[in-house]
Tab-separated table of C-alpha atoms in Angstrom:
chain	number	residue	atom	x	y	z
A	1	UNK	CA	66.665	94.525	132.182
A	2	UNK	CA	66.899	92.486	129.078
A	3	UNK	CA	67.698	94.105	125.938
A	4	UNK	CA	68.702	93.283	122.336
A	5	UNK	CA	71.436	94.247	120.410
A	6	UNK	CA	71.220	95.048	116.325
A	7	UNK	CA	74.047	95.825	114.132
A	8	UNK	CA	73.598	97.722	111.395
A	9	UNK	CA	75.964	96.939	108.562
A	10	UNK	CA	76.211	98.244	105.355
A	11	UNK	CA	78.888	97.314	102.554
A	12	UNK	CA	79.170	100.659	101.142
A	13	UNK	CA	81.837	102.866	103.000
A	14	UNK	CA	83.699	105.884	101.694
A	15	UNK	CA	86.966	105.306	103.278
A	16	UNK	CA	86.938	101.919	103.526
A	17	UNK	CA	84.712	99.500	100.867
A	18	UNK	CA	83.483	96.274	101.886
A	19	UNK	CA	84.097	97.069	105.843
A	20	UNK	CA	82.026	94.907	107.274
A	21	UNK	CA	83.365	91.496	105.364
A	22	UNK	CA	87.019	92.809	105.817
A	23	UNK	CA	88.768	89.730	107.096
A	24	UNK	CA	90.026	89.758	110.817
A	25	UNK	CA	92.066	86.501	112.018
A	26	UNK	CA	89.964	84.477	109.588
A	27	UNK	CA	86.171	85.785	109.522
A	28	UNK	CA	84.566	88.624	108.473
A	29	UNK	CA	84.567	92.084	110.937
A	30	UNK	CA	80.388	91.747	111.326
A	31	UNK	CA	81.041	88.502	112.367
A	32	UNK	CA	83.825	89.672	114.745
A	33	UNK	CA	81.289	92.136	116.258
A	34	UNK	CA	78.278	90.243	116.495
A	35	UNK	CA	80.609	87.645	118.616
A	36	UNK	CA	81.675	90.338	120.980
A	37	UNK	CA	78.172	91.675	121.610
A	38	UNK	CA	77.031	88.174	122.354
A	39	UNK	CA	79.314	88.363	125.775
A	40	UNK	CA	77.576	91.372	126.789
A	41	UNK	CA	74.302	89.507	128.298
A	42	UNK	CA	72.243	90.129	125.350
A	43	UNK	CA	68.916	88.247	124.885
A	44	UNK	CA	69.692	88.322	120.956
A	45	UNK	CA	72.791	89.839	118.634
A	46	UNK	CA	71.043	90.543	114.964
A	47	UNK	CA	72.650	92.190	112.045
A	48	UNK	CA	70.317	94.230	110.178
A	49	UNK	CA	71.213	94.755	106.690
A	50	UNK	CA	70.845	95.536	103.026
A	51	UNK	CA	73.237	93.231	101.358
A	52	UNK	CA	72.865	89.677	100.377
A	53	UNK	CA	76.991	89.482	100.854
A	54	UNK	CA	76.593	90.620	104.294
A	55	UNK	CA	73.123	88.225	105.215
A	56	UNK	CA	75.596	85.323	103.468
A	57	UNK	CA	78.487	85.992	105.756
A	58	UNK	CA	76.092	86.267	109.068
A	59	UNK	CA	74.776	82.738	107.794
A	60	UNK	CA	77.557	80.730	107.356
A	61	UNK	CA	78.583	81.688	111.222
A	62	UNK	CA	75.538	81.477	112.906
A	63	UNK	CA	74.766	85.234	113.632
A	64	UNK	CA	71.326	86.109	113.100
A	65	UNK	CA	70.490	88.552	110.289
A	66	UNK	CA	67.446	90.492	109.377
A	67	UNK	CA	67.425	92.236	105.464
A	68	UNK	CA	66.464	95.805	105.365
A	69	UNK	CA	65.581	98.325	103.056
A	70	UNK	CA	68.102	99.794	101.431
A	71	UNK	CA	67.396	103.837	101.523
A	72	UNK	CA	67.711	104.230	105.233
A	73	UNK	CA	69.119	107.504	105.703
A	74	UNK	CA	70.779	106.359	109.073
A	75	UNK	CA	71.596	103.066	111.002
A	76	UNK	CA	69.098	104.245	113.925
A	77	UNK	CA	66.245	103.989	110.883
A	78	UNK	CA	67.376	100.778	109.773
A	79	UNK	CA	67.383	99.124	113.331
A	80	UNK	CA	64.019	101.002	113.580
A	81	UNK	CA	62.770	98.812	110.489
A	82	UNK	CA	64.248	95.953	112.176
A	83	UNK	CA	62.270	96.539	115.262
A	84	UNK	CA	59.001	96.899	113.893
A	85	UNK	CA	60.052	93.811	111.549
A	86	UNK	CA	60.467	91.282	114.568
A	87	UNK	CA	57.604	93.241	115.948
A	88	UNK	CA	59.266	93.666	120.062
A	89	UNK	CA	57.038	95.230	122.504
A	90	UNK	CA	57.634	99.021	123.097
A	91	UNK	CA	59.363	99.107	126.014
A	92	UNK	CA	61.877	96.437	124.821
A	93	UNK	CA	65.445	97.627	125.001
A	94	UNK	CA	67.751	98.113	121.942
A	95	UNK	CA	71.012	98.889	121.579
A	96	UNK	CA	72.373	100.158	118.493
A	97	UNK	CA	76.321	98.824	117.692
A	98	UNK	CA	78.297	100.015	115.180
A	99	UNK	CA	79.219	97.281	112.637
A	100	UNK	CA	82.455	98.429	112.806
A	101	UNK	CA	83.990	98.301	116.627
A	102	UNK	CA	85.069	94.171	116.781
A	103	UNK	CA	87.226	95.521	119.974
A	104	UNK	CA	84.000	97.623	121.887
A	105	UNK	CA	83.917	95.886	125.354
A	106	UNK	CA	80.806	93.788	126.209
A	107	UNK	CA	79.875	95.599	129.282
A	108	UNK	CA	79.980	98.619	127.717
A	109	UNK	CA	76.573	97.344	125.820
A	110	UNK	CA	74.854	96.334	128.981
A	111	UNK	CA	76.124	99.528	130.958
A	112	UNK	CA	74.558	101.378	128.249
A	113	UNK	CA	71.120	99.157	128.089
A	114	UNK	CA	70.893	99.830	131.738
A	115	UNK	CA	70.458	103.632	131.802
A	116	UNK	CA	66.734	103.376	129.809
A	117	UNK	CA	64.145	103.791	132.421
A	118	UNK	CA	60.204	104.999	132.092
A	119	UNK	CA	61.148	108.656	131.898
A	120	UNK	CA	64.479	108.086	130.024
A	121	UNK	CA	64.262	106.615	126.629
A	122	UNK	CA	67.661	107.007	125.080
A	123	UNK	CA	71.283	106.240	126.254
A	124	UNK	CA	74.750	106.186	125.008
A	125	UNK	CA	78.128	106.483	127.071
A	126	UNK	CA	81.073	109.061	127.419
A	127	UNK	CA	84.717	108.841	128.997
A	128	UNK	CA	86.562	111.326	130.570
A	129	UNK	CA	89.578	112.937	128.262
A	130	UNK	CA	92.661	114.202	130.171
A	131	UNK	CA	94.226	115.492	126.852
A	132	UNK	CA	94.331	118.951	125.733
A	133	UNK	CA	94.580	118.321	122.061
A	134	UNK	CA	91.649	116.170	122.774
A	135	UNK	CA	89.554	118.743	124.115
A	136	UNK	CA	89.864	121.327	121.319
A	137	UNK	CA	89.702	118.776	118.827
A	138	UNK	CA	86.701	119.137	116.853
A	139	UNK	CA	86.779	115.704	116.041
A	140	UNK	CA	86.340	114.546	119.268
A	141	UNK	CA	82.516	115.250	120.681
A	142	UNK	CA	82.149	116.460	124.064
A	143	UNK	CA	78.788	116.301	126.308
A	144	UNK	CA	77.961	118.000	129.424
A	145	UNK	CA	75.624	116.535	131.697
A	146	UNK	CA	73.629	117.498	134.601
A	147	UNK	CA	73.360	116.454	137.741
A	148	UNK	CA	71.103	113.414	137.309
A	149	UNK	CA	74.054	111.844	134.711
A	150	UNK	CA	71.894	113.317	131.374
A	151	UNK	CA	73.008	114.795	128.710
A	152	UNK	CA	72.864	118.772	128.834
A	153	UNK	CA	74.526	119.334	125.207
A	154	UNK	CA	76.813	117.416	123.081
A	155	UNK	CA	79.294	119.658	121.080
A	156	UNK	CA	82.511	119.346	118.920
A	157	UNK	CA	83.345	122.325	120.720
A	158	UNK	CA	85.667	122.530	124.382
A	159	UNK	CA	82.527	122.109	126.964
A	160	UNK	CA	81.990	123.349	129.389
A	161	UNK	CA	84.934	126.088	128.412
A	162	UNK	CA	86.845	126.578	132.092
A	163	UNK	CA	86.888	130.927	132.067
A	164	UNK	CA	89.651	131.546	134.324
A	165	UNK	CA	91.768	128.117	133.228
A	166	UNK	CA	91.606	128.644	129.767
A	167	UNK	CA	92.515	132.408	130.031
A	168	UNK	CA	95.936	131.513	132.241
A	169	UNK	CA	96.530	128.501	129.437
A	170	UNK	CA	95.956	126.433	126.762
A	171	UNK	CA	98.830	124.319	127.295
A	172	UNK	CA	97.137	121.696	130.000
A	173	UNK	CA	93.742	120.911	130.991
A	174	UNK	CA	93.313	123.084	134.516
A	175	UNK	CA	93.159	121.230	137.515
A	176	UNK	CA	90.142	119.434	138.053
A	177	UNK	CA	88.767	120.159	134.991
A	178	UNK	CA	88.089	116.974	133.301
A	179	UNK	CA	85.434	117.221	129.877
A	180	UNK	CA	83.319	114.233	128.436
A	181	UNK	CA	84.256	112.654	125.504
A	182	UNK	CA	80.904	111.134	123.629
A	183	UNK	CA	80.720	107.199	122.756
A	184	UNK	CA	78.887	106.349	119.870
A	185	UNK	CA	76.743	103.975	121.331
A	186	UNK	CA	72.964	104.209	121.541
A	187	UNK	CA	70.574	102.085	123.270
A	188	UNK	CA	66.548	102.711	123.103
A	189	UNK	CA	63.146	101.976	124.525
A	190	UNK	CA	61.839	100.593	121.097
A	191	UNK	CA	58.341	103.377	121.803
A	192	UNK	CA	61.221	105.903	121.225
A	193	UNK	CA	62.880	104.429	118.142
A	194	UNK	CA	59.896	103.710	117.171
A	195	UNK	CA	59.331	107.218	117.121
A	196	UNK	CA	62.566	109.012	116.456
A	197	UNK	CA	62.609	108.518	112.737
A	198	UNK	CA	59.786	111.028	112.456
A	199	UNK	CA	61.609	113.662	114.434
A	200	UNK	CA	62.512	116.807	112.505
A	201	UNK	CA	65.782	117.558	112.127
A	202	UNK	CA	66.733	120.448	114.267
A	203	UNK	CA	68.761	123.568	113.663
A	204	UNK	CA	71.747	122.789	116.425
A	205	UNK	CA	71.756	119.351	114.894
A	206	UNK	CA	72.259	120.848	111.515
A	207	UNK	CA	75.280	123.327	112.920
A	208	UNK	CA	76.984	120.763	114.655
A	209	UNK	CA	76.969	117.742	112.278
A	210	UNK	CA	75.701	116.199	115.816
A	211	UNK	CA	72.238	113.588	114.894
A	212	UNK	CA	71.784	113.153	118.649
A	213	UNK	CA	71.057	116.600	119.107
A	214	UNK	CA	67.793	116.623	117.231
A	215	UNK	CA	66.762	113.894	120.719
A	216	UNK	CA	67.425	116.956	123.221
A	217	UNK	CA	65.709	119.462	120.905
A	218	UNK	CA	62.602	117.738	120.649
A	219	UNK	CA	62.860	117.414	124.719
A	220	UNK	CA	63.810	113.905	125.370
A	221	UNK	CA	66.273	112.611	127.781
A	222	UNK	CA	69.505	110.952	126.901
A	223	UNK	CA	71.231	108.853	129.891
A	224	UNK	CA	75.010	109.096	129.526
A	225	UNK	CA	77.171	106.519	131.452
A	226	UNK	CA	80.743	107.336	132.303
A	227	UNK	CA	82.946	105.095	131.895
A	228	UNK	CA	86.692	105.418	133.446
A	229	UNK	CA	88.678	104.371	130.313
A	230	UNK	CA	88.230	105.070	126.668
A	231	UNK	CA	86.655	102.265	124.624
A	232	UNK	CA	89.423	100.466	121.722
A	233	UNK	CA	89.165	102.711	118.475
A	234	UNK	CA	86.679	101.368	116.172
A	235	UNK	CA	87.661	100.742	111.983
A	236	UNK	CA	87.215	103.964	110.043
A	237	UNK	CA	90.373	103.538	107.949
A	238	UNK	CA	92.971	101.398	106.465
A	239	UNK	CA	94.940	101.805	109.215
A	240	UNK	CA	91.959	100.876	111.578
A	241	UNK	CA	92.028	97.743	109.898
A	242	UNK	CA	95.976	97.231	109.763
A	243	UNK	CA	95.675	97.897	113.505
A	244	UNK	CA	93.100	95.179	114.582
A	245	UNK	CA	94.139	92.641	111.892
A	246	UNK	CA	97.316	93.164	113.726
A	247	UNK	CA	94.931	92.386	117.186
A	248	UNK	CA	93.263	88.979	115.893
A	249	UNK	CA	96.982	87.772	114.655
A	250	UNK	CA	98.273	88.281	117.982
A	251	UNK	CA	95.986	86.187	119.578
């Protein structure tokens, strides 16, 4: 199925200001990500953003970039905008990439893209974790899934908790337990984005610090594909960016 991919990028970042133009082996990181999507099979790579820096930057190398407001209280509401903007049909495919993951691996996006179906209208992707500090790190969100490969519940919690494993030890993950780590990456039927920005927010969403939760509250499906490695870190810090400046230099 053909889908699209948008980036949203915004120059504002806590940890890390001016991300997306951060230079990596001589262009900017959107750039650098916008490149890598393009290998996945795409129909079309677009960044969607706020910042006349950013649209500049997209310009000069050829990547297609669509302005947006700027008070969009997520990236999901800003590719929404973008949507609507180059007005797709509703049962186009979208997948939402981080501006920040130059590394993510193109097949990733179009193993993601492929889970949307009539009666599924969200996806993302999870990895199996074979690390106990991983497990009962609340930094690093789990999801259970049933038997069709949807999501049950995504939690920063250990899920599903093994009874009799955990009560022997903590020190190792029992044998043949092996938990879901969550991916970050989103794909869409554009009907649903379309319609997810006027979602309520719901309660588990609120406890968790989890936005995806609010999908599986309101009763929609979310598609989860497993995939057998963990995807390359994307840039949240300095480091981050030490690391994969390090990447493009080697090359």
């Amino acid at each position: 199925m053909p889908f699209i991919v948008i980036i949203p990028a915004r120059l504002a970042s806590t940890r890390l200001p001016g991300k997306p133009l951060a230079d990596l082996g001589g262009k900017p990181m959107v750039v650098r990500v916008a490149e890598q999507a393009s290998l996945s099979g795409a129909a079309r790579v677009i960044v969607a953003t706020d910042h006349e820096d950013i649209r500049a930057a997209c310009a000069a190398h050829g990547v297609e970039v669509c302005m947006t407001r700027a008070d969009h209280p997520s990236g999901t509401d800003r590719i929404a905008e973008v949507a609507r903007a180059l007005d797709l049909p509703l049962d186009a495919v979208v997948v939402n990439l981080q501006g920040d993951e130059p590394l993510i691996d193109p097949a990733l996006l179009a193993a993601c893209a492929a889970q949307i179906s009539d009666n599924v209208p969200m996806a993302t992707c999870a990895h199996r974790l074979h690390d106990m500090a991983d497990a009962f790190n609340p930094n690093v969100v789990k999801v259970v899934l049933d038997k069709h490969g949807r999501a049950l519940y995504f939690s920063r919690a250990t899920i599903p908790w093994h009874r009799d494993g955990f009560a022997q030890s903590r020190e190792n993950l029992p044998q043949g337990y092996v938990p879901l780590r969550h991916i970050g990456l989103y794909a869409y039927s554009n009907a649903f984005l379309q319609t997810y920005p006027a979602l309520s927010a719901s309660p588990l969403e609120a406890i968790e610090a989890l936005e995806q939760l609010r999908v599986l509250w309101h009763g929609y499906a979310i598609a989860v594909h497993v995939t057998d490695s963990a995807p390359a870190a994307g840039v949240d810090t300095p480091e981050d960016l030490a690391r994969v400046q390090a990447h493009y230099r080697a090359l």
